[in-house]
PDB file of C-alpha atoms in Angstrom:
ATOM      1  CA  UNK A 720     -18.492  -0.973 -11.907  1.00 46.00           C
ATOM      2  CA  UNK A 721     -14.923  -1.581 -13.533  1.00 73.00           C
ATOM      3  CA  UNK A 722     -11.767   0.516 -11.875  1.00 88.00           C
ATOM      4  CA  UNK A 723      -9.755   3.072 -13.519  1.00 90.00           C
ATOM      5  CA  UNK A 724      -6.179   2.200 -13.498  1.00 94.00           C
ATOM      6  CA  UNK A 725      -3.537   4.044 -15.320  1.00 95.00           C
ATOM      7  CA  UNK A 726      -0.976   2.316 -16.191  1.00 96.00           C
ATOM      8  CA  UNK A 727       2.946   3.785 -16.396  1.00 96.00           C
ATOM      9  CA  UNK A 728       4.951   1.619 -18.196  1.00 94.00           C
ATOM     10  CA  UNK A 729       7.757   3.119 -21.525  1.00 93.00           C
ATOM     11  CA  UNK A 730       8.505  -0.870 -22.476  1.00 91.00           C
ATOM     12  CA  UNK A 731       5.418  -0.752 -25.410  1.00 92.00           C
ATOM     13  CA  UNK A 732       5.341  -4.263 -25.161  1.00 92.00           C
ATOM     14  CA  UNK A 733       4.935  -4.706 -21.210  1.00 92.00           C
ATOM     15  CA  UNK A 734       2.471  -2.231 -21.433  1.00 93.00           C
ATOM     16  CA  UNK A 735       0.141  -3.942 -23.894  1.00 92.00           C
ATOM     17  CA  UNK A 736       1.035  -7.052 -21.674  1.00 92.00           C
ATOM     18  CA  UNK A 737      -0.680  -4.887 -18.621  1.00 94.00           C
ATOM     19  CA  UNK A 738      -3.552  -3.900 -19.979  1.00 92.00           C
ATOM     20  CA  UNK A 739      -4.617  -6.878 -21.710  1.00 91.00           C
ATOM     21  CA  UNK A 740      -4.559  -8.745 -18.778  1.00 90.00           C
ATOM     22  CA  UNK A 741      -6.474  -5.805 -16.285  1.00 92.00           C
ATOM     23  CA  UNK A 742      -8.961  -5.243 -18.902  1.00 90.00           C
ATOM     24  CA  UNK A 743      -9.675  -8.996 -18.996  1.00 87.00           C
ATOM     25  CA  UNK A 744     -10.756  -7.862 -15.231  1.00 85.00           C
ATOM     26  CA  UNK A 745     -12.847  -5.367 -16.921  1.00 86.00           C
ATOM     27  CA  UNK A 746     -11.365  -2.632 -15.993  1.00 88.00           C
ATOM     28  CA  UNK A 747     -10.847   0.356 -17.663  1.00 88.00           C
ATOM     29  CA  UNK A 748      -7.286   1.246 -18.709  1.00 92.00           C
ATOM     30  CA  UNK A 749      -5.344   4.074 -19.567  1.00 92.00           C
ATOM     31  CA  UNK A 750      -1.528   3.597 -20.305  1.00 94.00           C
ATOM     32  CA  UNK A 751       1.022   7.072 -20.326  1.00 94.00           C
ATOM     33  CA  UNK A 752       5.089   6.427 -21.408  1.00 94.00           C
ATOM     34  CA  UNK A 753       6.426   8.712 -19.337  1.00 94.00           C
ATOM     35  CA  UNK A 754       6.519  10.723 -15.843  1.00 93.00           C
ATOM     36  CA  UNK A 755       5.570  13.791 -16.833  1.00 93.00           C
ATOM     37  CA  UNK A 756       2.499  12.345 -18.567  1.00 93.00           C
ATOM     38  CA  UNK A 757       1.968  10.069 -15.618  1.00 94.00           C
ATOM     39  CA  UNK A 758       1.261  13.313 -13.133  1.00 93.00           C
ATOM     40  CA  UNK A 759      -0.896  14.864 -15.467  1.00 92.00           C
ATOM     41  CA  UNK A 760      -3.185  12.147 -16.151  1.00 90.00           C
ATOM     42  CA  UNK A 761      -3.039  10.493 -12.878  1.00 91.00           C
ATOM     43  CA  UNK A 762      -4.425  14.764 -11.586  1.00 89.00           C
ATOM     44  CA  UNK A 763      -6.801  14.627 -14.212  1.00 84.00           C
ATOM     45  CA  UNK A 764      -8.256  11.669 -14.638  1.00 85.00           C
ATOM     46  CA  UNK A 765      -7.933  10.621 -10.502  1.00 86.00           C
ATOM     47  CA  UNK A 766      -7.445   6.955 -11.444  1.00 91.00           C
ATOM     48  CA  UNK A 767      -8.591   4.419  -9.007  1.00 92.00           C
ATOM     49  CA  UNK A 768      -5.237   2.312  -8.482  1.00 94.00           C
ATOM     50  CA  UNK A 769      -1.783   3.263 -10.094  1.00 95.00           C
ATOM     51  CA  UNK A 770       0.606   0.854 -11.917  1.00 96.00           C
ATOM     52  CA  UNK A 771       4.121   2.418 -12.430  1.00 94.00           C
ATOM     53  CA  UNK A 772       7.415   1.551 -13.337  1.00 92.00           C
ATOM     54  CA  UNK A 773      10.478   3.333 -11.711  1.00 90.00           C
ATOM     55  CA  UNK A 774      12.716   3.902 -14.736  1.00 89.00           C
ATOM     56  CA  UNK A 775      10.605   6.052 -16.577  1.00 92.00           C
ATOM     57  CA  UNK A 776      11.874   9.066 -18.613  1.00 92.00           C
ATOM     58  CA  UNK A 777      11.538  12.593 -18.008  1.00 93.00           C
ATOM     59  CA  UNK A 778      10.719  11.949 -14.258  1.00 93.00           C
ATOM     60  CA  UNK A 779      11.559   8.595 -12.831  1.00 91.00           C
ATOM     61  CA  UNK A 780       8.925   6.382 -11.081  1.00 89.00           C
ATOM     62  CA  UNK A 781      10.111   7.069  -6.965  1.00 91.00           C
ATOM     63  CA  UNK A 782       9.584  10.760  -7.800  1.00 92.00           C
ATOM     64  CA  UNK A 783       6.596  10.400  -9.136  1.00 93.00           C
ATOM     65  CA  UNK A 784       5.178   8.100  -6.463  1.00 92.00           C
ATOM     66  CA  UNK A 785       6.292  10.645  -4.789  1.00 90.00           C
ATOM     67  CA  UNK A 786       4.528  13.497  -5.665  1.00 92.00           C
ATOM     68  CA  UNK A 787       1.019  11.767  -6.461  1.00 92.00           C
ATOM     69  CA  UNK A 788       1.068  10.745  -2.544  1.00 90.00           C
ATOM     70  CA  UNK A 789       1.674  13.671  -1.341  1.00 86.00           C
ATOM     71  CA  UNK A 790      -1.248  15.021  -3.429  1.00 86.00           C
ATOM     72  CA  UNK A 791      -3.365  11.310  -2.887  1.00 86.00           C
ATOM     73  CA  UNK A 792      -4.285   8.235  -1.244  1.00 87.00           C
ATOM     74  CA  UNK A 793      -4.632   6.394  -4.493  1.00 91.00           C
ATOM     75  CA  UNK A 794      -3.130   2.738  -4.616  1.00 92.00           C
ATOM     76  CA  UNK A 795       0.535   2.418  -6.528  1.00 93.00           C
ATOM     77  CA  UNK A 796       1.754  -0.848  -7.477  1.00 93.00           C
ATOM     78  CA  UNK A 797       5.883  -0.180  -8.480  1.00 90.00           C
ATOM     79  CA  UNK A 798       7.220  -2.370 -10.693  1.00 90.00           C
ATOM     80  CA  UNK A 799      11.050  -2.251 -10.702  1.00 84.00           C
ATOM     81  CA  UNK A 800      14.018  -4.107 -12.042  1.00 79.00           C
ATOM     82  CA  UNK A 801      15.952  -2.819  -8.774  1.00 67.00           C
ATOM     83  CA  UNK A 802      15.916  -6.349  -7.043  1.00 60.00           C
ATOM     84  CA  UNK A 803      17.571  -4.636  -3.436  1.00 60.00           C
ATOM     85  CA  UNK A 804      16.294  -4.404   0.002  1.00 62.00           C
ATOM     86  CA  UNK A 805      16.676  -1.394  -0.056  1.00 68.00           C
ATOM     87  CA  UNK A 806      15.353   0.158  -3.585  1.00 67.00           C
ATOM     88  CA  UNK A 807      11.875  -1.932  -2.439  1.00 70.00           C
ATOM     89  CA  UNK A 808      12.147  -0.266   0.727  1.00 74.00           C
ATOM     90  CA  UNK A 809      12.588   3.167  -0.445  1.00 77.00           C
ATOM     91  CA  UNK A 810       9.179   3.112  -2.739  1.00 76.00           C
ATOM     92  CA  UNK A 811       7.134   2.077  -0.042  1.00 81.00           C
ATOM     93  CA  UNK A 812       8.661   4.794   2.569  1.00 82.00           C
ATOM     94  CA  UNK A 813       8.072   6.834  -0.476  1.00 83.00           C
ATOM     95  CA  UNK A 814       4.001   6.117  -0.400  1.00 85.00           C
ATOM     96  CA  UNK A 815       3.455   2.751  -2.713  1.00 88.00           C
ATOM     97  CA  UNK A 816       1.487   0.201  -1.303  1.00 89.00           C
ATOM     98  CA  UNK A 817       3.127  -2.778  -3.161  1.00 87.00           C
ATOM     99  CA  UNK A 818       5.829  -3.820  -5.560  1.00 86.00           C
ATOM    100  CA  UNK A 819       6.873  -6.113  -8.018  1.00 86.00           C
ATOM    101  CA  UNK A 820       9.876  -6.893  -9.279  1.00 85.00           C
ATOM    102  CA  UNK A 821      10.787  -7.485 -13.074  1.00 84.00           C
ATOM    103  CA  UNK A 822      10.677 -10.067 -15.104  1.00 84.00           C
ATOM    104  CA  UNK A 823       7.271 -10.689 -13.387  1.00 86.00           C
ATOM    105  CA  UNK A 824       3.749 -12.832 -14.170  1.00 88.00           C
ATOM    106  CA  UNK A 825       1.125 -10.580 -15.428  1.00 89.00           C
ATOM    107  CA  UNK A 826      -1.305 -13.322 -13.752  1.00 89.00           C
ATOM    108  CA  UNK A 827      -0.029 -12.166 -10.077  1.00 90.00           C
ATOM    109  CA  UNK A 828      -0.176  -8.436 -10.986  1.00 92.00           C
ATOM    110  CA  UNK A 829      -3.548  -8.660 -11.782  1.00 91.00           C
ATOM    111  CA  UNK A 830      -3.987 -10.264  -8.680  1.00 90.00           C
ATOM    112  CA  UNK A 831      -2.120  -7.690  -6.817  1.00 89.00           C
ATOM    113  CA  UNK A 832      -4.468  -5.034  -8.476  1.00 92.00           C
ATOM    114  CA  UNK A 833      -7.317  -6.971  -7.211  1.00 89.00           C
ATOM    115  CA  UNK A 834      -6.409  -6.731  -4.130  1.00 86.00           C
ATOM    116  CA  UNK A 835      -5.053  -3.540  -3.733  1.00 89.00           C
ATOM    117  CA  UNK A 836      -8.558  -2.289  -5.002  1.00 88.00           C
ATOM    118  CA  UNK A 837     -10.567  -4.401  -2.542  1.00 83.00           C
ATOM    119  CA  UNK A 838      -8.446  -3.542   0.374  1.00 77.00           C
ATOM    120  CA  UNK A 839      -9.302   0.727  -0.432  1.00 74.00           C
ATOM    121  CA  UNK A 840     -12.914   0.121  -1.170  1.00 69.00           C
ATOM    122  CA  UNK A 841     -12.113   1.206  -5.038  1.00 63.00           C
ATOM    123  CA  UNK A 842     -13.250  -2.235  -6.832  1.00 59.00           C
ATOM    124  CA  UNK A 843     -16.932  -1.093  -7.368  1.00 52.00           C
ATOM    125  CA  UNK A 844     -18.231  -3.678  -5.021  1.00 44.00           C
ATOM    126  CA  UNK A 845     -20.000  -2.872  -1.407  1.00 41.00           C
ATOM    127  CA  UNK A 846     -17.742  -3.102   0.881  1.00 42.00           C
ATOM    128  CA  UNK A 847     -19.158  -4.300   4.498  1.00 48.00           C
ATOM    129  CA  UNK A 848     -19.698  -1.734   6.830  1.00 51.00           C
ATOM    130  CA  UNK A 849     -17.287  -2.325   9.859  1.00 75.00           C
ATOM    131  CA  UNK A 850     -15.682   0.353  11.911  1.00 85.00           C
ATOM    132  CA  UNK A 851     -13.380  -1.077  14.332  1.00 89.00           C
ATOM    133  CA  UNK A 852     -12.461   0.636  17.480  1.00 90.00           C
ATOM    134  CA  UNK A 853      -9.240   0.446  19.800  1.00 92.00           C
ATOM    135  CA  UNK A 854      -9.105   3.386  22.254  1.00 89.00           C
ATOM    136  CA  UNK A 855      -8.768   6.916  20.056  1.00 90.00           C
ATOM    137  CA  UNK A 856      -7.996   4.797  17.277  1.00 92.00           C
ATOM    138  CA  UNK A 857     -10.744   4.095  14.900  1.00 92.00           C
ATOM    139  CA  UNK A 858     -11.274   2.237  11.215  1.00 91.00           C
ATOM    140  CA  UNK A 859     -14.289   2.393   8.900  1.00 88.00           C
ATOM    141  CA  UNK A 860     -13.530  -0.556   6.610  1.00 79.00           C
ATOM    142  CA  UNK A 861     -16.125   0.697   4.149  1.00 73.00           C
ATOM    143  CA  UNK A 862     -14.981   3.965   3.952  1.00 77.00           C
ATOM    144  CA  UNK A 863     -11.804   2.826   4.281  1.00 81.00           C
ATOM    145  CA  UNK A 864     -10.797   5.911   6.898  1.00 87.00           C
ATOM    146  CA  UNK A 865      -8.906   5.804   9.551  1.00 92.00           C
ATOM    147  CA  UNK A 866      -9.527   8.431  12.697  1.00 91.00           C
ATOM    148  CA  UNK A 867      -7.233   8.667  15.931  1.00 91.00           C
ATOM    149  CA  UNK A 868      -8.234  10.893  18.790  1.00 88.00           C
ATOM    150  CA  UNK A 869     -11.234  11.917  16.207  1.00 89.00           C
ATOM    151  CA  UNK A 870      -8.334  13.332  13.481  1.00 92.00           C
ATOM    152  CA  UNK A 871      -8.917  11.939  10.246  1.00 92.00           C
ATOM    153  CA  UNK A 872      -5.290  10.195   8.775  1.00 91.00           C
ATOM    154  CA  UNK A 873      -4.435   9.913   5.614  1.00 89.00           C
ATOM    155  CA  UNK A 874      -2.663   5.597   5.104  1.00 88.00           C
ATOM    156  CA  UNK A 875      -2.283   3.447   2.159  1.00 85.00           C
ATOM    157  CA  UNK A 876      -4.544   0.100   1.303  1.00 82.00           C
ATOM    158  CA  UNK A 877      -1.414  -1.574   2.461  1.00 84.00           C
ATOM    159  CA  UNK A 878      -1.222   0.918   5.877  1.00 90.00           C
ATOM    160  CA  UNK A 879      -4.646   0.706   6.521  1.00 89.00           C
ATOM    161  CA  UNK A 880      -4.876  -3.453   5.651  1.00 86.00           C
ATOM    162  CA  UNK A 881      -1.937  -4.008   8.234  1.00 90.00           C
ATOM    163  CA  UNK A 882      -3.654  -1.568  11.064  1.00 92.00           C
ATOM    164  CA  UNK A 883      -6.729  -3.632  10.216  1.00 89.00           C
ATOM    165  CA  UNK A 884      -5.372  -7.024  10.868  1.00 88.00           C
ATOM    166  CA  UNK A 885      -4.375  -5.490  14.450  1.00 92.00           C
ATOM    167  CA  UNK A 886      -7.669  -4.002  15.193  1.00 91.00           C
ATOM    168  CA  UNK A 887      -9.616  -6.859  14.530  1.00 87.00           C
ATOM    169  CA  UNK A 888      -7.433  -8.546  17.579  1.00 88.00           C
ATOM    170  CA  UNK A 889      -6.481  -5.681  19.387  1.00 89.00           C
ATOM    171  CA  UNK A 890      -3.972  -6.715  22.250  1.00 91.00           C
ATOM    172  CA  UNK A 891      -2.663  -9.580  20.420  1.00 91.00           C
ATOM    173  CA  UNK A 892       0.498  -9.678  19.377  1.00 93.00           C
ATOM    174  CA  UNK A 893       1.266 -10.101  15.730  1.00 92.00           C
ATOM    175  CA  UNK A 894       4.952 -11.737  14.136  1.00 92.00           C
ATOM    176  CA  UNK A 895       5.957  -9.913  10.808  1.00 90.00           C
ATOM    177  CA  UNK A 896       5.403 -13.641   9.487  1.00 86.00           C
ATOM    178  CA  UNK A 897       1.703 -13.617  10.538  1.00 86.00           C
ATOM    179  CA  UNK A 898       0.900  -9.588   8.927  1.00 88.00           C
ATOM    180  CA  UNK A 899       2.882 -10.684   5.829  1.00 84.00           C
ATOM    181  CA  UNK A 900       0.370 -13.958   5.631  1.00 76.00           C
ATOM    182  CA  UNK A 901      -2.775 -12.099   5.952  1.00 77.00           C
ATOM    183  CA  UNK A 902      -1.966  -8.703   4.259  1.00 79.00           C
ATOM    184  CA  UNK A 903       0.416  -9.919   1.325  1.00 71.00           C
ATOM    185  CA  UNK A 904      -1.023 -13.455   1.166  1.00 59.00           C
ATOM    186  CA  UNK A 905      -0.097 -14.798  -2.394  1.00 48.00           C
ATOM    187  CA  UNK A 906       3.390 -12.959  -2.468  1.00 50.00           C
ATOM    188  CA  UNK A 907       5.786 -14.909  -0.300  1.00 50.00           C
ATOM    189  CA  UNK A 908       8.819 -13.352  -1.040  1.00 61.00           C
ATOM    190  CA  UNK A 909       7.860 -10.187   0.844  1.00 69.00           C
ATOM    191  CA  UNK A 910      10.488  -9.044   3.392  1.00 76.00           C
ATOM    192  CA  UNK A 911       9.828  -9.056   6.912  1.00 82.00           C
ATOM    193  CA  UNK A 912      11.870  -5.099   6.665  1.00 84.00           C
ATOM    194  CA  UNK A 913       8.512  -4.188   4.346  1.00 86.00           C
ATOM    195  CA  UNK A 914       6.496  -4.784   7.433  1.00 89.00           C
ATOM    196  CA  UNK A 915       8.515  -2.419   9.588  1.00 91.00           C
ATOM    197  CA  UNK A 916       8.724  -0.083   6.916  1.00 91.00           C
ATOM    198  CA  UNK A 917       4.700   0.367   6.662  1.00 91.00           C
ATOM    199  CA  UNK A 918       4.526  -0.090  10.459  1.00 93.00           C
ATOM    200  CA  UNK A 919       7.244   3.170  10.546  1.00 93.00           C
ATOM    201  CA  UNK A 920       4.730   5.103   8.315  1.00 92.00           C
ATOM    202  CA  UNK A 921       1.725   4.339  10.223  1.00 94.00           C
ATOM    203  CA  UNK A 922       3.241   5.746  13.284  1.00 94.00           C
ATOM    204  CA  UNK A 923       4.348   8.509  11.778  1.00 93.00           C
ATOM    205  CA  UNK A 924       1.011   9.225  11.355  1.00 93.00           C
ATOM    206  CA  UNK A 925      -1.136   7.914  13.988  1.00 92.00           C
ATOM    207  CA  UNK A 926       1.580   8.717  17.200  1.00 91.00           C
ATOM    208  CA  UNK A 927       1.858  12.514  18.774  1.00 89.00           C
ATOM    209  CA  UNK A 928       5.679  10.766  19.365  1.00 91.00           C
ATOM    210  CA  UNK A 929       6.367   8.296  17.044  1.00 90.00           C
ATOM    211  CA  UNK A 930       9.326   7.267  19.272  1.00 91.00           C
ATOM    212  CA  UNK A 931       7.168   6.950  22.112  1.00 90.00           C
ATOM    213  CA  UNK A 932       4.356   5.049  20.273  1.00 92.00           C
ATOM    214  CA  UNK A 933       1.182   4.112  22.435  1.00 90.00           C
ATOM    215  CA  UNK A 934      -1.255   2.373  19.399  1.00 92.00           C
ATOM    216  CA  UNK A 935       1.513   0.643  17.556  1.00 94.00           C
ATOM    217  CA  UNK A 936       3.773  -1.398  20.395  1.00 94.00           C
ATOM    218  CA  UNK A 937       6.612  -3.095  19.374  1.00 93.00           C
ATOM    219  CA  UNK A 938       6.999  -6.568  21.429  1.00 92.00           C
ATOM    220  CA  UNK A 939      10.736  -7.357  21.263  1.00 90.00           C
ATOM    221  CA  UNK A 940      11.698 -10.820  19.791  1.00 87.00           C
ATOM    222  CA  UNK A 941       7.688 -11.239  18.884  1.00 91.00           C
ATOM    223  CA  UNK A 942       6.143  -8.770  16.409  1.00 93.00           C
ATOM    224  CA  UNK A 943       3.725  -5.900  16.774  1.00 95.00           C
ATOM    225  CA  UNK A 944       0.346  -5.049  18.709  1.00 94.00           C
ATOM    226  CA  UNK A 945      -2.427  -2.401  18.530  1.00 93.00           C
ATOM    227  CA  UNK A 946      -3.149  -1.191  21.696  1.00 89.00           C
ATOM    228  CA  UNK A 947      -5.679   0.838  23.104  1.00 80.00           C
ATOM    229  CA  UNK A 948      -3.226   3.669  24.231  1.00 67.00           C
ATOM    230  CA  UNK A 949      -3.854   4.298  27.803  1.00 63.00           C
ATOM    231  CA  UNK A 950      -0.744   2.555  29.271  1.00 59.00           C
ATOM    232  CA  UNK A 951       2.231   4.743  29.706  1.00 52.00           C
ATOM    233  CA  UNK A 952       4.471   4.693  26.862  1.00 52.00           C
ATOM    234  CA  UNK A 953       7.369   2.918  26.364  1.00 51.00           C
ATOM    235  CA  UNK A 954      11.051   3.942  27.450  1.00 48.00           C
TER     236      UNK A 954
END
C-alpha cells in the first residue's frame, strides 16, 4: 500500500520537486498552494503524513499545523526558511514532528517521510506487534498508542518514537545526544533544545503535574529516563 501525503508548498517549482521525488516512493500525492486549501483537504482527504511550508498565503504554515493537530495525530514535516532556534522550536511545541530547513535535499525529505511514516504505523507495511510496559505507562508499537494509568494519549511519531526509545530501557538514563541518534538518526544538525521541547509535550500529556513528573525524570547534567512512577516525585 502507498501513503497519502499532501503536500503544502506555493513555490510551483519546489512543489513539483516534492512530489516527484515521494511518488518515486510510490506514494500517492496531492499538492494544495495555500492554507486555506491545506485545512480543507488535509479534513477531507485525512492524508497519511503532512508536508508544509510555513510561509504560505491566506493562513501561514504554524497556524495551520496548528489547527490540523488539534483536530489530528497525523505526521507534519515543516519546511521553513526561518533558520532560528527558536522559529524550529515553536513548530514542534506547535504539534510537527520534524522540520527542515530551506534550501534543502529532496533526497533527505523523502527520507524524513519514510520515516516519519514507519515510526506512526502509516507506511502500509505490518508493523511488529510490541506493547511495551513501564508502570501505568504503556505503548503498542503496532498500533502506535500510547496509554498511561489505562487513558489513551494522543503524541506525535516523533513523541511517541522518543517515549519508545525510553521504554525499551526503562530506568536507563538517556543524553539528548543518544535520543537525537536513535530518533533523528540521519539529521545531525538537530538541536539538543528539540529534544526538550518534545520531552515538554510528552509530559504535558502523560504527567497529572507536569512539574512534578514521575514517568519522564530529568537526571541533571545526564539526560532523561522513563520510570515506572512509583517513587515519590521530584522537588
Amino acid at each position: 500500500m502507498s501513503a497519502r501525503i499532501l503536500v503544502v508548498e506555493d513555490d510551483e517549482k519546489q512543489a513539483r520537486l516534492i512530489r516527484i521525488y515521494l511518488e518515486r516512493g510510490g506514494n500517492a500525492v496531492q499538492v494544495v498552494a495555500d492554507g486555506r486549501a491545506a485545512l480543507e483537504r488535509a479534513r477531507s482527504s485525512r492524508p497519511d503524513l503532512m508536508v508544509l511550508d510555513v510561509m504560505l498565503p491566506l493562513v501561514n504554515g504554524l497556524d495551520v499545523c496548528r489547527i490540523i493537530r488539534a483536530e489530528s495525530d497525523v505526521p507534519i514535516l515543516l519546511l521553513t526558511a526561518r533558520s532560528t532556534e527558536e522559529d524550529m522550536l515553536l513548530g514542534l511545541d506547535l504539534g510537527a514532528d520534524d522540520y527542515l530547513t530551506k534550501p534543502y535535499s529532496p533526497r533527505e525529505l523523502a527520507a524524513r517521510v519514510r520515516v516519519l511514516l514507519r515510526r506512526s504505523g502509516r507506511s502500509g507495511g505490518v508493523a511488529e506487534p510490541v506493547v511495551l510496559r513501564v508502570g501505568e505507562v504503556e505503548l503498542d508499537t503496532a498500533r502506535f498508542e500510547i496509554r498511561a494509568a489505562g487513558r489513551l494519549v494522543a503524541v506525535t511519531a516523533k513523541e511517541f518514537s522518543i517515549l519508545e526509545v525510553l521504554a525499551r530501557e526503562p530506568g536507563r538514563v538517556f543524553t539528548r545526544a543518544q535520543i537525537i541518534e536513535r530518533v533523528f538518526g540521519f539529521d545531525r544538525d538537530v538541536l539538543e533544545r528539540t529534544v526538550d521541547a518534545h520531552v515538554m509535550n510528552l509530559r504535558r500529556k502523560l504527567e497529572a503535574d507536569p512539574q512534578r513528573p514521575r514517568y519522564l525524570e530529568t537526571v541533571y547534567g545526564r539526560g532523561y529516563r522513563l520510570a515506572d512512577g512509583s517513587g515519590p516525585a521530584p522537588p
